[in-house]
Tab-separated table of C-alpha atoms in Angstrom:
chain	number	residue	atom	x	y	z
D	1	UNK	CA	-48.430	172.240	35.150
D	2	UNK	CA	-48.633	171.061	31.726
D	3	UNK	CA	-46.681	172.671	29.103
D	4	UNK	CA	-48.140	172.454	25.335
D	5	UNK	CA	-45.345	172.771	22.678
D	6	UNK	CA	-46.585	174.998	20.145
D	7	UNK	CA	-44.797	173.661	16.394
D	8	UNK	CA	-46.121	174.595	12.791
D	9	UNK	CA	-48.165	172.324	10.654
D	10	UNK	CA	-46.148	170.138	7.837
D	11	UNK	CA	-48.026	168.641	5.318
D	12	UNK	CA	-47.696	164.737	5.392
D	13	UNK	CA	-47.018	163.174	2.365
D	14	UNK	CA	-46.873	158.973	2.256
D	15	UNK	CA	-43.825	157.264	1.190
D	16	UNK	CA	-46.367	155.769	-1.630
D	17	UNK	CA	-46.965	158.955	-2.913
D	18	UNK	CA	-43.465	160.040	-3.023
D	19	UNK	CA	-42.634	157.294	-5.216
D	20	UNK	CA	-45.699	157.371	-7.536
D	21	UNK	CA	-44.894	161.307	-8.154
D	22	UNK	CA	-41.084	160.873	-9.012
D	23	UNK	CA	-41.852	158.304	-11.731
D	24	UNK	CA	-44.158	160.674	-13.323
D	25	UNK	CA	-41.853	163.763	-13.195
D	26	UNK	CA	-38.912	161.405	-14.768
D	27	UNK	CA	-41.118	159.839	-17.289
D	28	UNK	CA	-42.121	163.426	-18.798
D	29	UNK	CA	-38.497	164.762	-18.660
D	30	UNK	CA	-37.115	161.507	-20.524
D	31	UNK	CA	-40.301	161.705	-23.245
D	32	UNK	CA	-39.770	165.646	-23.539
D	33	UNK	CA	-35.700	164.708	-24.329
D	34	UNK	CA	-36.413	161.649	-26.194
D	35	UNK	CA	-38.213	164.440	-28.650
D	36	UNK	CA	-36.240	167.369	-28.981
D	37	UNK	CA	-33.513	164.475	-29.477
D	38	UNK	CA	-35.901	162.995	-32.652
D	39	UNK	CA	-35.931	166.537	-33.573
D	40	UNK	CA	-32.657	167.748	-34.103
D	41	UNK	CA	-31.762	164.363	-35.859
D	42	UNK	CA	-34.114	164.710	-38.168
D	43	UNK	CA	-32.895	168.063	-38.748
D	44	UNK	CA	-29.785	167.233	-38.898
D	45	UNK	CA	-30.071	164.558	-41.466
D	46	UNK	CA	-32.479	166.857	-43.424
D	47	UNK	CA	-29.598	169.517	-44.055
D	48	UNK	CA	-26.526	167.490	-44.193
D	49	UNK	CA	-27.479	163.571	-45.147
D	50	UNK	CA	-30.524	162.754	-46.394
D	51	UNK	CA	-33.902	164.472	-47.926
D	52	UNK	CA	-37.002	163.715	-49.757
D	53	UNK	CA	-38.239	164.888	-52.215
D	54	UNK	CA	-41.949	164.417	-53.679
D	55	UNK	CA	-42.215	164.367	-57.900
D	56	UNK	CA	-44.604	166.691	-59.541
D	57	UNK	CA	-43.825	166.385	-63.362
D	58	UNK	CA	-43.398	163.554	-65.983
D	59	UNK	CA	-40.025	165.235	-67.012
D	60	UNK	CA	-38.341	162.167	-66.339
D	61	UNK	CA	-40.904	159.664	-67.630
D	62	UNK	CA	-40.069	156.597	-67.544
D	63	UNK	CA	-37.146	156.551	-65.225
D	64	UNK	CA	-39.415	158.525	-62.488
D	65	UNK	CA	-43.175	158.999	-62.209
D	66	UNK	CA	-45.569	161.346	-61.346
D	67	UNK	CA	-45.991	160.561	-57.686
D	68	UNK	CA	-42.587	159.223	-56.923
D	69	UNK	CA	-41.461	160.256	-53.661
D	70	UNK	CA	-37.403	159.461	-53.819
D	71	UNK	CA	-34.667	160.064	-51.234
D	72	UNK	CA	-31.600	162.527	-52.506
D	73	UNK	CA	-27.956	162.239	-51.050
D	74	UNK	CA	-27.212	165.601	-50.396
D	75	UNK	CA	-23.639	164.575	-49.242
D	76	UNK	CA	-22.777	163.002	-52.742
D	77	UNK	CA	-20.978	166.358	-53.847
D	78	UNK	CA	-19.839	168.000	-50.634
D	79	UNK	CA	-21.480	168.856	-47.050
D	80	UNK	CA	-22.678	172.405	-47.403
D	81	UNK	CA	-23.613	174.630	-44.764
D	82	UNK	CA	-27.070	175.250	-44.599
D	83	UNK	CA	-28.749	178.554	-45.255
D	84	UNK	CA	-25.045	179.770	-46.765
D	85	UNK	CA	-24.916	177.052	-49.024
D	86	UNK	CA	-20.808	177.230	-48.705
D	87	UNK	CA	-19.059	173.752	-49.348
D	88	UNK	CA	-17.953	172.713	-45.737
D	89	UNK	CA	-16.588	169.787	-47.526
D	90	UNK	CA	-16.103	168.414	-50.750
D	91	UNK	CA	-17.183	164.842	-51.406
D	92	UNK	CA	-16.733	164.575	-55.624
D	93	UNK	CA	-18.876	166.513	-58.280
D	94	UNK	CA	-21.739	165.215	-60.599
D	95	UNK	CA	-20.768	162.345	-63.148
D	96	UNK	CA	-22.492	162.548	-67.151
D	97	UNK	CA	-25.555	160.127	-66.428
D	98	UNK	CA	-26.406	161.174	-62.638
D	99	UNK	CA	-29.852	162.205	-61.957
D	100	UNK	CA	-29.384	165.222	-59.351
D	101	UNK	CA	-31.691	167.643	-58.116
D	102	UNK	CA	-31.457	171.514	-58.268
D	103	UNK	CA	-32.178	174.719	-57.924
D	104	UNK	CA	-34.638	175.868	-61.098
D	105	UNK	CA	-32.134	178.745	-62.004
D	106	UNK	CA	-35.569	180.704	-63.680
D	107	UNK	CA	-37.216	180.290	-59.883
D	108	UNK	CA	-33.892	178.911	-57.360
D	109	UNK	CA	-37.506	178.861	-54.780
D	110	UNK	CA	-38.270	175.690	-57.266
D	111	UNK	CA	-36.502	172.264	-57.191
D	112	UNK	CA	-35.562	170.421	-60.398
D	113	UNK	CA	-34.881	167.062	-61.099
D	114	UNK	CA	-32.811	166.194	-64.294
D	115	UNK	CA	-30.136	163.581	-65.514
D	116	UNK	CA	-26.360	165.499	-65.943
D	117	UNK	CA	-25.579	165.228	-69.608
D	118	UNK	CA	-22.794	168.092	-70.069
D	119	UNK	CA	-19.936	168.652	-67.583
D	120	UNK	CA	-17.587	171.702	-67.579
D	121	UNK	CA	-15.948	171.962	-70.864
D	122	UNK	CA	-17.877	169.839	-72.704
D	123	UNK	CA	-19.021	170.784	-75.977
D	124	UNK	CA	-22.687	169.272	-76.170
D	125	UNK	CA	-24.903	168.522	-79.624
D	126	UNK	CA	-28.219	167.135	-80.387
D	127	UNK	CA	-28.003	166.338	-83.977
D	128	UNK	CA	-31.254	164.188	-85.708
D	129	UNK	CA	-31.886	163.174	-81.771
D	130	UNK	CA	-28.801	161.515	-81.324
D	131	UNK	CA	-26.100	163.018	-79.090
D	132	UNK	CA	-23.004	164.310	-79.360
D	133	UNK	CA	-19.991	165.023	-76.410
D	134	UNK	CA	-16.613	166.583	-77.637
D	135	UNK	CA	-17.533	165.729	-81.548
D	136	UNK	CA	-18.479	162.211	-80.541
D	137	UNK	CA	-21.661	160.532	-80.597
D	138	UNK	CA	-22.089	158.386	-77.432
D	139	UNK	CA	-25.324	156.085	-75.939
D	140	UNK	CA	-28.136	158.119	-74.980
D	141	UNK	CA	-30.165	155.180	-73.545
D	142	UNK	CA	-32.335	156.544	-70.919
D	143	UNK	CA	-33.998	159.008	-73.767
D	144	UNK	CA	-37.079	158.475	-74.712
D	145	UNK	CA	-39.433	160.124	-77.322
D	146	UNK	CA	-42.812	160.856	-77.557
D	147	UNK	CA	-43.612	163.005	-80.808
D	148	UNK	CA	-43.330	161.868	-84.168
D	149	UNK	CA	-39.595	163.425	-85.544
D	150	UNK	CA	-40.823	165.701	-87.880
D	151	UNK	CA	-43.450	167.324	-85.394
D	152	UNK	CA	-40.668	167.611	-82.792
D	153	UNK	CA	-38.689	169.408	-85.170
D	154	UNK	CA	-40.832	171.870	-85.478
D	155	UNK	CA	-40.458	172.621	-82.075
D	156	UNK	CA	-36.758	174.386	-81.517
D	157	UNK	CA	-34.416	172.235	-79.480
D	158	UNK	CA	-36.248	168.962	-79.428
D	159	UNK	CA	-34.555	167.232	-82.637
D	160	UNK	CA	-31.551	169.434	-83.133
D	161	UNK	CA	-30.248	171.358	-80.388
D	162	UNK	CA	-26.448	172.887	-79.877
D	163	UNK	CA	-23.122	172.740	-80.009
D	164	UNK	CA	-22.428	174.434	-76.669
D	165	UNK	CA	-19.553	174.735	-74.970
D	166	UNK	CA	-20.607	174.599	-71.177
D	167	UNK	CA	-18.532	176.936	-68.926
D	168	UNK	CA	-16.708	175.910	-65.836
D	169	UNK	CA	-18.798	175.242	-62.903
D	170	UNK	CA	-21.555	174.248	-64.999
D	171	UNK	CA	-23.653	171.656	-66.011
D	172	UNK	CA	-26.090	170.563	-68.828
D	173	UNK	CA	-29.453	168.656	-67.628
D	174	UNK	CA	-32.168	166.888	-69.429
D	175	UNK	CA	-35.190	165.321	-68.867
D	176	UNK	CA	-35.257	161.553	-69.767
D	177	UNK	CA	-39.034	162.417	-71.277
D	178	UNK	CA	-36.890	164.225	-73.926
D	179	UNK	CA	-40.036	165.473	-76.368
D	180	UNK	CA	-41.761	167.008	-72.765
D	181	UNK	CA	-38.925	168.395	-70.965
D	182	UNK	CA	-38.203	171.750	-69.495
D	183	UNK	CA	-34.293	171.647	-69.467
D	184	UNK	CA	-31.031	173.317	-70.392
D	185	UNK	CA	-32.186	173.274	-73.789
D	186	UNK	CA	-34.730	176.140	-72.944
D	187	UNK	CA	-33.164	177.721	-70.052
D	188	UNK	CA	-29.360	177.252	-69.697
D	189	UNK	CA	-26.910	175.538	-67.663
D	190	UNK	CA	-26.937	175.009	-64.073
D	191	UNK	CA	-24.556	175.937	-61.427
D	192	UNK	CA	-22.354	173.434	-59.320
D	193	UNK	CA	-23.367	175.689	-56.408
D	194	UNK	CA	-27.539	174.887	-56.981
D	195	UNK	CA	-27.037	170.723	-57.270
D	196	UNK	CA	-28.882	170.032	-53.653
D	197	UNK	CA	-27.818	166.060	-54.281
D	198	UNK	CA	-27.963	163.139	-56.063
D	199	UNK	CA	-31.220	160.966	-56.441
D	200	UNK	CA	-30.689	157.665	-54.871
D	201	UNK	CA	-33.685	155.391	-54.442
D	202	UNK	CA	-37.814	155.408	-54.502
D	203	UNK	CA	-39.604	155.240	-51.533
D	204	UNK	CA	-43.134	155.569	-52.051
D	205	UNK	CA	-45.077	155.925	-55.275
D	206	UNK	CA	-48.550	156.992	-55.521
D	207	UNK	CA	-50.541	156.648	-58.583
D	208	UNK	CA	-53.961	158.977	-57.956
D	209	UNK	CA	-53.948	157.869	-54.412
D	210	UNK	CA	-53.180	154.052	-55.243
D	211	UNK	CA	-49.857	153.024	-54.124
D	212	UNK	CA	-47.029	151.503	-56.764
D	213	UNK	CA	-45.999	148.573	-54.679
D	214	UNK	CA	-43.760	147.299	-57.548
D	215	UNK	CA	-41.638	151.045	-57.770
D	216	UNK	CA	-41.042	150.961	-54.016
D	217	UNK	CA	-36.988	150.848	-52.969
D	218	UNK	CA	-36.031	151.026	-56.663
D	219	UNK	CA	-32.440	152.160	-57.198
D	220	UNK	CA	-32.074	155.318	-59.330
D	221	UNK	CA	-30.089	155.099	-62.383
């Protein structure tokens, strides 16, 4: 008598198969890391190290253009905590000539970008456009003017402007574009704790959609 061994089905799957699927699988997992990876990097160098920063305004005509797009260290005065803003460490504080970038302290929702004339204690004075630091007149050679004198001097704080004494933790900034600058002249100092870095180099430059191949990777000074 024959006896018929009664076993359940098991799907079959080839050895080529097996191989071909376990590729895939790995291949998805590694892409999937390799991007979260690229992510948090990027983060991570966006709130500690490095970020970029796109120019809107001639403020600092001729130094920086309209359609600059420039890199700013934001470890050059101390590795702040993001969101907090609290100094995790301190790295040095903005020298008179720097060109930093900051918190607009009408709108802190707005960046800035100015050149650090006054440091704490400093008493600061336009006089006949030349300036004045602590009663003595020093180089001023990134200004530059647009409007005839006596027209600018017609408009408070572009000829004449000062002495102030600026407080601790503050700073003075002005626009290189001196005659067509929105700076501590019209609206005050600015705090240590609202300098988000120092500017550091141009990376890209559009001019109305043509690129500026000669401003690309210059050095800000």
């Amino acid at each position: 008598m024959n006896h018929k061994e009664n076993s359940p089905l098991k799907a079959v799957t080839s050895p080529q198969a097996q191989v071909a699927e376990k590729p895939a699988k790995g291949k998805l997992r590694e892409n999937v890391e390799a991007l979260v990876i690229a992510i948090l990097l990027a983060l991570f160098i966006r709130a500690f190290l490095i970020q970029p920063f796109k120019i809107p305004s001639g403020s600092m005509i001729p130094t920086i253009l309209v359609g600059d797009q420039i890199f700013v260290s934001k470890f050059s005065y101390g590795i702040r905590m993001p969101f907090t803003n609290s100094v995790l460490l301190s790295t040095g504080r903005p020298k008179r000539g720097q060109i930093v970038v900051f918190r607009y302290p009408v709108d802190r929702s707005k960046d800035f970008i100015k050149r650090v004339i006054g440091l704490p204690g400093d008493v600061v004075e336009l006089r006949d456009r030349r300036l004045f630091i602590n009663g003595k007149q020093i180089p001023d050679e990134h200004a530059r003017y647009s409007l005839d004198i006596e027209i600018a001097r017609r408009q408070k704080g572009l000829v004449d402007f000062g002495p102030v004494i600026i407080p601790a933790d503050k700073y003075l900034m002005m626009g290189d574009n001196r005659d067509n600058s929105s700076d501590s002249r019209e609206w005050g100092f600015v705090d240590f704790a609202d300098i988000r870095g120092k500017a550091l180099v141009i990376y890209w430059s559009w001019d109305h959609w043509k690129p500026r191949w000669s401003r690309i990777a210059n050095i800000l000074r």
